[in-house]
PDB file of N, CA, C and O in Angstrom:
ATOM      1  N   LEU A   1       0.825  -1.203   0.000  1.00 75.00           N
ATOM      2  CA  LEU A   1       0.000   0.000   0.000  1.00 75.00           C
ATOM      3  C   LEU A   1       0.865   1.260   0.000  1.00 75.00           C
ATOM      4  O   LEU A   1       0.561   2.212  -0.700  1.00 75.00           O
ATOM      5  N   VAL A   2       1.917   1.238   0.804  1.00 76.00           N
ATOM      6  CA  VAL A   2       2.804   2.402   0.874  1.00 76.00           C
ATOM      7  C   VAL A   2       3.467   2.648  -0.481  1.00 76.00           C
ATOM      8  O   VAL A   2       3.569   3.788  -0.936  1.00 76.00           O
ATOM      9  N   ILE A   3       3.880   1.579  -1.128  1.00 79.00           N
ATOM     10  CA  ILE A   3       4.540   1.716  -2.426  1.00 79.00           C
ATOM     11  C   ILE A   3       3.580   2.309  -3.456  1.00 79.00           C
ATOM     12  O   ILE A   3       3.957   3.165  -4.259  1.00 79.00           O
ATOM     13  N   ILE A   4       2.329   1.905  -3.401  1.00 80.00           N
ATOM     14  CA  ILE A   4       1.324   2.437  -4.321  1.00 80.00           C
ATOM     15  C   ILE A   4       1.125   3.929  -4.073  1.00 80.00           C
ATOM     16  O   ILE A   4       1.074   4.728  -5.009  1.00 80.00           O
ATOM     17  N   CYS A   5       1.029   4.313  -2.807  1.00 72.00           N
ATOM     18  CA  CYS A   5       0.848   5.736  -2.465  1.00 72.00           C
ATOM     19  C   CYS A   5       2.038   6.569  -2.916  1.00 72.00           C
ATOM     20  O   CYS A   5       1.874   7.666  -3.446  1.00 72.00           O
ATOM     21  N   ILE A   6       3.240   6.050  -2.707  1.00 71.00           N
ATOM     22  CA  ILE A   6       4.444   6.778  -3.132  1.00 71.00           C
ATOM     23  C   ILE A   6       4.468   6.910  -4.648  1.00 71.00           C
ATOM     24  O   ILE A   6       4.808   7.962  -5.192  1.00 71.00           O
ATOM     25  N   GLY A   7       4.073   5.847  -5.335  1.00 73.00           N
ATOM     26  CA  GLY A   7       4.026   5.905  -6.795  1.00 73.00           C
ATOM     27  C   GLY A   7       3.030   6.929  -7.302  1.00 73.00           C
ATOM     28  O   GLY A   7       3.312   7.675  -8.242  1.00 73.00           O
ATOM     29  N   LEU A   8       1.849   6.960  -6.678  1.00 70.00           N
ATOM     30  CA  LEU A   8       0.838   7.945  -7.082  1.00 70.00           C
ATOM     31  C   LEU A   8       1.315   9.368  -6.816  1.00 70.00           C
ATOM     32  O   LEU A   8       1.112  10.268  -7.631  1.00 70.00           O
ATOM     33  N   GLU A   9       1.951   9.561  -5.668  1.00 69.00           N
ATOM     34  CA  GLU A   9       2.446  10.902  -5.329  1.00 69.00           C
ATOM     35  C   GLU A   9       3.509  11.341  -6.327  1.00 69.00           C
ATOM     36  O   GLU A   9       3.501  12.478  -6.802  1.00 69.00           O
ATOM     37  N   SER A  10       4.415  10.445  -6.665  1.00 67.00           N
ATOM     38  CA  SER A  10       5.468  10.827  -7.602  1.00 67.00           C
ATOM     39  C   SER A  10       4.902  11.035  -9.009  1.00 67.00           C
ATOM     40  O   SER A  10       5.422  11.833  -9.775  1.00 67.00           O
ATOM     41  N   ARG A  11       3.845  10.347  -9.348  1.00 67.00           N
ATOM     42  CA  ARG A  11       3.241  10.478 -10.684  1.00 67.00           C
ATOM     43  C   ARG A  11       2.469  11.787 -10.834  1.00 67.00           C
ATOM     44  O   ARG A  11       2.534  12.450 -11.854  1.00 67.00           O
ATOM     45  N   PHE A  12       1.734  12.170  -9.801  1.00 67.00           N
ATOM     46  CA  PHE A  12       0.840  13.324  -9.921  1.00 67.00           C
ATOM     47  C   PHE A  12       1.295  14.556  -9.141  1.00 67.00           C
ATOM     48  O   PHE A  12       0.680  15.611  -9.252  1.00 67.00           O
ATOM     49  N   GLY A  13       2.331  14.459  -8.347  1.00 68.00           N
ATOM     50  CA  GLY A  13       2.866  15.620  -7.637  1.00 68.00           C
ATOM     51  C   GLY A  13       1.930  16.196  -6.589  1.00 68.00           C
ATOM     52  O   GLY A  13       1.836  17.408  -6.424  1.00 68.00           O
ATOM     53  N   PHE A  14       1.241  15.331  -5.856  1.00 72.00           N
ATOM     54  CA  PHE A  14       0.286  15.799  -4.853  1.00 72.00           C
ATOM     55  C   PHE A  14       0.946  16.628  -3.761  1.00 72.00           C
ATOM     56  O   PHE A  14       0.352  17.571  -3.242  1.00 72.00           O
ATOM     57  N   ARG A  15       2.173  16.299  -3.419  1.00 74.00           N
ATOM     58  CA  ARG A  15       2.859  17.026  -2.343  1.00 74.00           C
ATOM     59  C   ARG A  15       3.035  18.500  -2.708  1.00 74.00           C
ATOM     60  O   ARG A  15       2.764  19.386  -1.906  1.00 74.00           O
ATOM     61  N   GLN A  16       3.469  18.753  -3.933  1.00 75.00           N
ATOM     62  CA  GLN A  16       3.668  20.135  -4.363  1.00 75.00           C
ATOM     63  C   GLN A  16       2.341  20.881  -4.451  1.00 75.00           C
ATOM     64  O   GLN A  16       2.249  22.045  -4.069  1.00 75.00           O
ATOM     65  N   GLN A  17       1.316  20.214  -4.937  1.00 78.00           N
ATOM     66  CA  GLN A  17      -0.002  20.850  -5.003  1.00 78.00           C
ATOM     67  C   GLN A  17      -0.508  21.174  -3.599  1.00 78.00           C
ATOM     68  O   GLN A  17      -1.068  22.247  -3.366  1.00 78.00           O
ATOM     69  N   TYR A  18      -0.289  20.261  -2.664  1.00 82.00           N
ATOM     70  CA  TYR A  18      -0.713  20.507  -1.287  1.00 82.00           C
ATOM     71  C   TYR A  18       0.011  21.719  -0.718  1.00 82.00           C
ATOM     72  O   TYR A  18      -0.602  22.555  -0.051  1.00 82.00           O
ATOM     73  N   ARG A  19       1.286  21.816  -0.978  1.00 83.00           N
ATOM     74  CA  ARG A  19       2.053  22.972  -0.479  1.00 83.00           C
ATOM     75  C   ARG A  19       1.501  24.276  -1.036  1.00 83.00           C
ATOM     76  O   ARG A  19       1.385  25.274  -0.316  1.00 83.00           O
ATOM     77  N   ASN A  20       1.176  24.283  -2.320  1.00 82.00           N
ATOM     78  CA  ASN A  20       0.600  25.490  -2.931  1.00 82.00           C
ATOM     79  C   ASN A  20      -0.728  25.852  -2.280  1.00 82.00           C
ATOM     80  O   ASN A  20      -0.990  27.016  -1.975  1.00 82.00           O
ATOM     81  N   TYR A  21      -1.593  24.848  -2.096  1.00 85.00           N
ATOM     82  CA  TYR A  21      -2.901  25.102  -1.491  1.00 85.00           C
ATOM     83  C   TYR A  21      -2.765  25.554  -0.048  1.00 85.00           C
ATOM     84  O   TYR A  21      -3.476  26.445   0.408  1.00 85.00           O
ATOM     85  N   LYS A  22      -1.850  24.946   0.696  1.00 90.00           N
ATOM     86  CA  LYS A  22      -1.642  25.313   2.098  1.00 90.00           C
ATOM     87  C   LYS A  22      -1.126  26.748   2.203  1.00 90.00           C
ATOM     88  O   LYS A  22      -1.571  27.513   3.064  1.00 90.00           O
ATOM     89  N   ASN A  23      -0.215  27.110   1.333  1.00 91.00           N
ATOM     90  CA  ASN A  23       0.301  28.477   1.323  1.00 91.00           C
ATOM     91  C   ASN A  23      -0.823  29.473   1.036  1.00 91.00           C
ATOM     92  O   ASN A  23      -0.941  30.511   1.702  1.00 91.00           O
ATOM     93  N   SER A  24      -1.665  29.153   0.071  1.00 91.00           N
ATOM     94  CA  SER A  24      -2.798  30.029  -0.258  1.00 91.00           C
ATOM     95  C   SER A  24      -3.765  30.130   0.912  1.00 91.00           C
ATOM     96  O   SER A  24      -4.284  31.213   1.208  1.00 91.00           O
ATOM     97  N   GLU A  25      -4.004  29.012   1.562  1.00 94.00           N
ATOM     98  CA  GLU A  25      -4.890  29.030   2.732  1.00 94.00           C
ATOM     99  C   GLU A  25      -4.346  29.957   3.810  1.00 94.00           C
ATOM    100  O   GLU A  25      -5.085  30.754   4.395  1.00 94.00           O
ATOM    101  N   ASP A  26      -3.061  29.874   4.065  1.00 96.00           N
ATOM    102  CA  ASP A  26      -2.440  30.736   5.080  1.00 96.00           C
ATOM    103  C   ASP A  26      -2.554  32.213   4.710  1.00 96.00           C
ATOM    104  O   ASP A  26      -2.859  33.057   5.564  1.00 96.00           O
ATOM    105  N   LEU A  27      -2.323  32.525   3.446  1.00 95.00           N
ATOM    106  CA  LEU A  27      -2.423  33.918   3.004  1.00 95.00           C
ATOM    107  C   LEU A  27      -3.856  34.441   3.091  1.00 95.00           C
ATOM    108  O   LEU A  27      -4.094  35.579   3.512  1.00 95.00           O
ATOM    109  N   LEU A  28      -4.829  33.601   2.730  1.00 96.00           N
ATOM    110  CA  LEU A  28      -6.236  34.011   2.822  1.00 96.00           C
ATOM    111  C   LEU A  28      -6.662  34.185   4.280  1.00 96.00           C
ATOM    112  O   LEU A  28      -7.402  35.116   4.606  1.00 96.00           O
ATOM    113  N   ARG A  29      -6.191  33.316   5.142  1.00 97.00           N
ATOM    114  CA  ARG A  29      -6.511  33.444   6.566  1.00 97.00           C
ATOM    115  C   ARG A  29      -5.937  34.750   7.125  1.00 97.00           C
ATOM    116  O   ARG A  29      -6.592  35.453   7.897  1.00 97.00           O
ATOM    117  N   ARG A  30      -4.730  35.092   6.683  1.00 97.00           N
ATOM    118  CA  ARG A  30      -4.110  36.343   7.133  1.00 97.00           C
ATOM    119  C   ARG A  30      -4.950  37.537   6.698  1.00 97.00           C
ATOM    120  O   ARG A  30      -5.184  38.462   7.475  1.00 97.00           O
ATOM    121  N   GLU A  31      -5.412  37.519   5.442  1.00 96.00           N
ATOM    122  CA  GLU A  31      -6.267  38.610   4.956  1.00 96.00           C
ATOM    123  C   GLU A  31      -7.542  38.709   5.796  1.00 96.00           C
ATOM    124  O   GLU A  31      -7.994  39.808   6.118  1.00 96.00           O
ATOM    125  N   LYS A  32      -8.105  37.571   6.118  1.00 96.00           N
ATOM    126  CA  LYS A  32      -9.323  37.556   6.937  1.00 96.00           C
ATOM    127  C   LYS A  32      -9.082  38.236   8.284  1.00 96.00           C
ATOM    128  O   LYS A  32      -9.859  39.081   8.714  1.00 96.00           O
ATOM    129  N   TYR A  33      -7.979  37.856   8.941  1.00 97.00           N
ATOM    130  CA  TYR A  33      -7.683  38.437  10.252  1.00 97.00           C
ATOM    131  C   TYR A  33      -7.402  39.938  10.162  1.00 97.00           C
ATOM    132  O   TYR A  33      -7.840  40.712  11.021  1.00 97.00           O
ATOM    133  N   LEU A  34      -6.662  40.347   9.148  1.00 96.00           N
ATOM    134  CA  LEU A  34      -6.401  41.774   8.963  1.00 96.00           C
ATOM    135  C   LEU A  34      -7.703  42.538   8.738  1.00 96.00           C
ATOM    136  O   LEU A  34      -7.914  43.600   9.326  1.00 96.00           O
ATOM    137  N   PHE A  35      -8.576  41.986   7.907  1.00 95.00           N
ATOM    138  CA  PHE A  35      -9.845  42.636   7.602  1.00 95.00           C
ATOM    139  C   PHE A  35     -10.734  42.726   8.844  1.00 95.00           C
ATOM    140  O   PHE A  35     -11.303  43.786   9.138  1.00 95.00           O
ATOM    141  N   GLU A  36     -10.857  41.617   9.567  1.00 94.00           N
ATOM    142  CA  GLU A  36     -11.721  41.599  10.753  1.00 94.00           C
ATOM    143  C   GLU A  36     -11.245  42.550  11.841  1.00 94.00           C
ATOM    144  O   GLU A  36     -12.058  43.113  12.578  1.00 94.00           O
ATOM    145  N   ASN A  37      -9.936  42.742  11.917  1.00 94.00           N
ATOM    146  CA  ASN A  37      -9.385  43.615  12.953  1.00 94.00           C
ATOM    147  C   ASN A  37      -9.048  45.007  12.443  1.00 94.00           C
ATOM    148  O   ASN A  37      -8.459  45.802  13.172  1.00 94.00           O
ATOM    149  N   GLN A  38      -9.419  45.290  11.221  1.00 92.00           N
ATOM    150  CA  GLN A  38      -9.151  46.580  10.588  1.00 92.00           C
ATOM    151  C   GLN A  38      -7.696  46.994  10.778  1.00 92.00           C
ATOM    152  O   GLN A  38      -7.386  48.100  11.193  1.00 92.00           O
ATOM    153  N   ALA A  39      -6.811  46.053  10.427  1.00 94.00           N
ATOM    154  CA  ALA A  39      -5.373  46.282  10.576  1.00 94.00           C
ATOM    155  C   ALA A  39      -4.713  46.303   9.203  1.00 94.00           C
ATOM    156  O   ALA A  39      -5.319  45.923   8.202  1.00 94.00           O
ATOM    157  N   GLY A  40      -3.478  46.739   9.168  1.00 93.00           N
ATOM    158  CA  GLY A  40      -2.711  46.760   7.925  1.00 93.00           C
ATOM    159  C   GLY A  40      -3.395  47.602   6.870  1.00 93.00           C
ATOM    160  O   GLY A  40      -3.787  48.751   7.132  1.00 93.00           O
ATOM    161  N   PRO A  41      -3.605  47.046   5.690  1.00 93.00           N
ATOM    162  CA  PRO A  41      -4.210  47.832   4.609  1.00 93.00           C
ATOM    163  C   PRO A  41      -5.686  48.144   4.856  1.00 93.00           C
ATOM    164  O   PRO A  41      -6.265  48.966   4.146  1.00 93.00           O
ATOM    165  N   TYR A  42      -6.282  47.516   5.854  1.00 94.00           N
ATOM    166  CA  TYR A  42      -7.706  47.715   6.142  1.00 94.00           C
ATOM    167  C   TYR A  42      -7.943  48.713   7.284  1.00 94.00           C
ATOM    168  O   TYR A  42      -9.036  48.793   7.819  1.00 94.00           O
ATOM    169  N   SER A  43      -6.937  49.485   7.626  1.00 92.00           N
ATOM    170  CA  SER A  43      -7.092  50.445   8.716  1.00 92.00           C
ATOM    171  C   SER A  43      -7.736  51.753   8.260  1.00 92.00           C
ATOM    172  O   SER A  43      -7.919  52.663   9.059  1.00 92.00           O
ATOM    173  N   ASN A  44      -8.117  51.829   6.989  1.00 82.00           N
ATOM    174  CA  ASN A  44      -8.792  53.016   6.454  1.00 82.00           C
ATOM    175  C   ASN A  44     -10.274  52.984   6.799  1.00 82.00           C
ATOM    176  O   ASN A  44     -10.735  52.127   7.545  1.00 82.00           O
ATOM    177  N   ASP A  45     -11.027  53.858   6.192  1.00 75.00           N
ATOM    178  CA  ASP A  45     -12.465  53.893   6.446  1.00 75.00           C
ATOM    179  C   ASP A  45     -13.123  52.612   5.933  1.00 75.00           C
ATOM    180  O   ASP A  45     -12.628  51.924   5.059  1.00 75.00           O
ATOM    181  N   GLY A  46     -14.277  52.279   6.486  1.00 74.00           N
ATOM    182  CA  GLY A  46     -14.954  51.018   6.220  1.00 74.00           C
ATOM    183  C   GLY A  46     -15.461  50.821   4.807  1.00 74.00           C
ATOM    184  O   GLY A  46     -15.586  49.703   4.348  1.00 74.00           O
ATOM    185  N   GLU A  47     -15.772  51.891   4.107  1.00 79.00           N
ATOM    186  CA  GLU A  47     -16.366  51.744   2.776  1.00 79.00           C
ATOM    187  C   GLU A  47     -15.391  51.161   1.762  1.00 79.00           C
ATOM    188  O   GLU A  47     -15.776  50.357   0.923  1.00 79.00           O
ATOM    189  N   THR A  48     -14.150  51.539   1.827  1.00 90.00           N
ATOM    190  CA  THR A  48     -13.184  51.013   0.857  1.00 90.00           C
ATOM    191  C   THR A  48     -12.612  49.665   1.275  1.00 90.00           C
ATOM    192  O   THR A  48     -12.025  48.967   0.457  1.00 90.00           O
ATOM    193  N   ASN A  49     -12.793  49.286   2.544  1.00 93.00           N
ATOM    194  CA  ASN A  49     -12.227  48.028   3.028  1.00 93.00           C
ATOM    195  C   ASN A  49     -12.825  46.812   2.333  1.00 93.00           C
ATOM    196  O   ASN A  49     -12.106  45.865   2.014  1.00 93.00           O
ATOM    197  N   ASN A  50     -14.126  46.810   2.106  1.00 92.00           N
ATOM    198  CA  ASN A  50     -14.752  45.669   1.437  1.00 92.00           C
ATOM    199  C   ASN A  50     -14.207  45.494   0.022  1.00 92.00           C
ATOM    200  O   ASN A  50     -13.897  44.380  -0.405  1.00 92.00           O
ATOM    201  N   LYS A  51     -14.103  46.589  -0.693  1.00 93.00           N
ATOM    202  CA  LYS A  51     -13.572  46.539  -2.052  1.00 93.00           C
ATOM    203  C   LYS A  51     -12.118  46.076  -2.032  1.00 93.00           C
ATOM    204  O   LYS A  51     -11.715  45.239  -2.849  1.00 93.00           O
ATOM    205  N   LEU A  52     -11.341  46.594  -1.106  1.00 94.00           N
ATOM    206  CA  LEU A  52      -9.935  46.220  -0.993  1.00 94.00           C
ATOM    207  C   LEU A  52      -9.793  44.733  -0.664  1.00 94.00           C
ATOM    208  O   LEU A  52      -8.939  44.042  -1.236  1.00 94.00           O
ATOM    209  N   LEU A  53     -10.634  44.223   0.215  1.00 95.00           N
ATOM    210  CA  LEU A  53     -10.601  42.798   0.548  1.00 95.00           C
ATOM    211  C   LEU A  53     -10.848  41.947  -0.690  1.00 95.00           C
ATOM    212  O   LEU A  53     -10.110  41.002  -0.963  1.00 95.00           O
ATOM    213  N   VAL A  54     -11.857  42.277  -1.446  1.00 95.00           N
ATOM    214  CA  VAL A  54     -12.182  41.508  -2.654  1.00 95.00           C
ATOM    215  C   VAL A  54     -11.013  41.551  -3.635  1.00 95.00           C
ATOM    216  O   VAL A  54     -10.613  40.518  -4.190  1.00 95.00           O
ATOM    217  N   GLU A  55     -10.443  42.716  -3.837  1.00 96.00           N
ATOM    218  CA  GLU A  55      -9.334  42.844  -4.780  1.00 96.00           C
ATOM    219  C   GLU A  55      -8.127  42.018  -4.337  1.00 96.00           C
ATOM    220  O   GLU A  55      -7.511  41.312  -5.143  1.00 96.00           O
ATOM    221  N   ARG A  56      -7.813  42.078  -3.052  1.00 96.00           N
ATOM    222  CA  ARG A  56      -6.651  41.350  -2.545  1.00 96.00           C
ATOM    223  C   ARG A  56      -6.872  39.839  -2.557  1.00 96.00           C
ATOM    224  O   ARG A  56      -5.972  39.079  -2.907  1.00 96.00           O
ATOM    225  N   VAL A  57      -8.072  39.408  -2.207  1.00 96.00           N
ATOM    226  CA  VAL A  57      -8.376  37.974  -2.221  1.00 96.00           C
ATOM    227  C   VAL A  57      -8.361  37.447  -3.657  1.00 96.00           C
ATOM    228  O   VAL A  57      -7.806  36.377  -3.927  1.00 96.00           O
ATOM    229  N   GLU A  58      -8.942  38.183  -4.576  1.00 97.00           N
ATOM    230  CA  GLU A  58      -8.932  37.758  -5.971  1.00 97.00           C
ATOM    231  C   GLU A  58      -7.502  37.680  -6.510  1.00 97.00           C
ATOM    232  O   GLU A  58      -7.171  36.772  -7.282  1.00 97.00           O
ATOM    233  N   ALA A  59      -6.652  38.609  -6.112  1.00 96.00           N
ATOM    234  CA  ALA A  59      -5.253  38.574  -6.546  1.00 96.00           C
ATOM    235  C   ALA A  59      -4.549  37.335  -5.991  1.00 96.00           C
ATOM    236  O   ALA A  59      -3.770  36.687  -6.698  1.00 96.00           O
ATOM    237  N   LEU A  60      -4.836  36.985  -4.737  1.00 94.00           N
ATOM    238  CA  LEU A  60      -4.244  35.780  -4.144  1.00 94.00           C
ATOM    239  C   LEU A  60      -4.721  34.522  -4.860  1.00 94.00           C
ATOM    240  O   LEU A  60      -3.937  33.601  -5.119  1.00 94.00           O
ATOM    241  N   ILE A  61      -6.001  34.459  -5.178  1.00 94.00           N
ATOM    242  CA  ILE A  61      -6.553  33.294  -5.869  1.00 94.00           C
ATOM    243  C   ILE A  61      -5.937  33.166  -7.258  1.00 94.00           C
ATOM    244  O   ILE A  61      -5.557  32.072  -7.686  1.00 94.00           O
ATOM    245  N   LEU A  62      -5.820  34.274  -7.965  1.00 94.00           N
ATOM    246  CA  LEU A  62      -5.213  34.253  -9.299  1.00 94.00           C
ATOM    247  C   LEU A  62      -3.763  33.778  -9.227  1.00 94.00           C
ATOM    248  O   LEU A  62      -3.328  32.947 -10.031  1.00 94.00           O
ATOM    249  N   LYS A  63      -3.021  34.278  -8.243  1.00 92.00           N
ATOM    250  CA  LYS A  63      -1.624  33.870  -8.085  1.00 92.00           C
ATOM    251  C   LYS A  63      -1.537  32.379  -7.784  1.00 92.00           C
ATOM    252  O   LYS A  63      -0.682  31.673  -8.328  1.00 92.00           O
ATOM    253  N   GLU A  64      -2.424  31.873  -6.943  1.00 90.00           N
ATOM    254  CA  GLU A  64      -2.418  30.444  -6.612  1.00 90.00           C
ATOM    255  C   GLU A  64      -2.692  29.607  -7.848  1.00 90.00           C
ATOM    256  O   GLU A  64      -2.042  28.593  -8.093  1.00 90.00           O
ATOM    257  N   ARG A  65      -3.642  30.026  -8.666  1.00 89.00           N
ATOM    258  CA  ARG A  65      -3.948  29.293  -9.903  1.00 89.00           C
ATOM    259  C   ARG A  65      -2.761  29.288 -10.848  1.00 89.00           C
ATOM    260  O   ARG A  65      -2.416  28.264 -11.444  1.00 89.00           O
ATOM    261  N   GLU A  66      -2.117  30.438 -10.986  1.00 90.00           N
ATOM    262  CA  GLU A  66      -0.960  30.528 -11.871  1.00 90.00           C
ATOM    263  C   GLU A  66       0.188  29.670 -11.358  1.00 90.00           C
ATOM    264  O   GLU A  66       0.832  28.957 -12.133  1.00 90.00           O
ATOM    265  N   ASP A  67       0.448  29.728 -10.045  1.00 86.00           N
ATOM    266  CA  ASP A  67       1.515  28.918  -9.460  1.00 86.00           C
ATOM    267  C   ASP A  67       1.240  27.433  -9.630  1.00 86.00           C
ATOM    268  O   ASP A  67       2.135  26.663  -9.983  1.00 86.00           O
ATOM    269  N   THR A  68      -0.002  27.025  -9.382  1.00 82.00           N
ATOM    270  CA  THR A  68      -0.352  25.620  -9.522  1.00 82.00           C
ATOM    271  C   THR A  68      -0.216  25.166 -10.964  1.00 82.00           C
ATOM    272  O   THR A  68       0.344  24.101 -11.241  1.00 82.00           O
ATOM    273  N   SER A  69      -0.690  25.964 -11.901  1.00 84.00           N
ATOM    274  CA  SER A  69      -0.559  25.618 -13.323  1.00 84.00           C
ATOM    275  C   SER A  69       0.899  25.502 -13.725  1.00 84.00           C
ATOM    276  O   SER A  69       1.289  24.578 -14.447  1.00 84.00           O
ATOM    277  N   GLN A  70       1.708  26.425 -13.244  1.00 85.00           N
ATOM    278  CA  GLN A  70       3.129  26.400 -13.566  1.00 85.00           C
ATOM    279  C   GLN A  70       3.786  25.151 -12.992  1.00 85.00           C
ATOM    280  O   GLN A  70       4.564  24.475 -13.675  1.00 85.00           O
ATOM    281  N   LYS A  71       3.487  24.820 -11.738  1.00 79.00           N
ATOM    282  CA  LYS A  71       4.074  23.642 -11.109  1.00 79.00           C
ATOM    283  C   LYS A  71       3.647  22.364 -11.819  1.00 79.00           C
ATOM    284  O   LYS A  71       4.456  21.461 -12.018  1.00 79.00           O
ATOM    285  N   ILE A  72       2.386  22.283 -12.204  1.00 77.00           N
ATOM    286  CA  ILE A  72       1.903  21.095 -12.908  1.00 77.00           C
ATOM    287  C   ILE A  72       2.601  20.965 -14.259  1.00 77.00           C
ATOM    288  O   ILE A  72       3.034  19.882 -14.646  1.00 77.00           O
ATOM    289  N   THR A  73       2.750  22.083 -14.965  1.00 80.00           N
ATOM    290  CA  THR A  73       3.438  22.059 -16.257  1.00 80.00           C
ATOM    291  C   THR A  73       4.890  21.638 -16.089  1.00 80.00           C
ATOM    292  O   THR A  73       5.398  20.802 -16.850  1.00 80.00           O
ATOM    293  N   GLU A  74       5.570  22.192 -15.083  1.00 78.00           N
ATOM    294  CA  GLU A  74       6.957  21.820 -14.831  1.00 78.00           C
ATOM    295  C   GLU A  74       7.055  20.347 -14.473  1.00 78.00           C
ATOM    296  O   GLU A  74       7.946  19.640 -14.954  1.00 78.00           O
ATOM    297  N   TYR A  75       6.148  19.887 -13.639  1.00 72.00           N
ATOM    298  CA  TYR A  75       6.177  18.499 -13.193  1.00 72.00           C
ATOM    299  C   TYR A  75       5.948  17.556 -14.374  1.00 72.00           C
ATOM    300  O   TYR A  75       6.645  16.556 -14.520  1.00 72.00           O
ATOM    301  N   LYS A  76       4.996  17.880 -15.229  1.00 73.00           N
ATOM    302  CA  LYS A  76       4.728  17.034 -16.390  1.00 73.00           C
ATOM    303  C   LYS A  76       5.908  17.020 -17.345  1.00 73.00           C
ATOM    304  O   LYS A  76       6.233  15.980 -17.928  1.00 73.00           O
ATOM    305  N   SER A  77       6.564  18.152 -17.529  1.00 78.00           N
ATOM    306  CA  SER A  77       7.717  18.175 -18.422  1.00 78.00           C
ATOM    307  C   SER A  77       8.871  17.379 -17.833  1.00 78.00           C
ATOM    308  O   SER A  77       9.614  16.729 -18.565  1.00 78.00           O
ATOM    309  N   GLN A  78       9.017  17.390 -16.523  1.00 73.00           N
ATOM    310  CA  GLN A  78      10.046  16.574 -15.873  1.00 73.00           C
ATOM    311  C   GLN A  78       9.753  15.090 -16.052  1.00 73.00           C
ATOM    312  O   GLN A  78      10.661  14.297 -16.267  1.00 73.00           O
ATOM    313  N   GLN A  79       8.484  14.729 -15.966  1.00 69.00           N
ATOM    314  CA  GLN A  79       8.105  13.328 -16.106  1.00 69.00           C
ATOM    315  C   GLN A  79       8.327  12.821 -17.522  1.00 69.00           C
ATOM    316  O   GLN A  79       8.691  11.673 -17.721  1.00 69.00           O
ATOM    317  N   THR A  80       8.107  13.679 -18.511  1.00 73.00           N
ATOM    318  CA  THR A  80       8.289  13.237 -19.897  1.00 73.00           C
ATOM    319  C   THR A  80       9.769  13.173 -20.270  1.00 73.00           C
ATOM    320  O   THR A  80      10.146  12.463 -21.190  1.00 73.00           O
ATOM    321  N   ASN A  81      10.607  13.936 -19.547  1.00 73.00           N
ATOM    322  CA  ASN A  81      12.040  13.926 -19.831  1.00 73.00           C
ATOM    323  C   ASN A  81      12.761  12.751 -19.177  1.00 73.00           C
ATOM    324  O   ASN A  81      13.916  12.525 -19.459  1.00 73.00           O
ATOM    325  N   LYS A  82      12.081  12.043 -18.316  1.00 61.00           N
ATOM    326  CA  LYS A  82      12.736  10.913 -17.623  1.00 61.00           C
ATOM    327  C   LYS A  82      12.818   9.708 -18.507  1.00 61.00           C
ATOM    328  O   LYS A  82      12.136   9.437 -19.379  1.00 61.00           O
TER     329      LYS A  82
END
């Protein structure tokens, strides 16, 4: 069973994908805490904070998608070169 799991992980790169998702989760959680406590970039007036939150979260999501796509492409090219 362990050998099968290791083979699947090496074939599909689940570890790297997990790291990307975990990093994104941490960044989104940080934004949530900053927003809820009106700290950092959210220390301005309340009307612009909602818009700023959406913009920053969308930027994080876009970056995560790009990073994941890049890692998958790199991983697939490494697998075909072996």
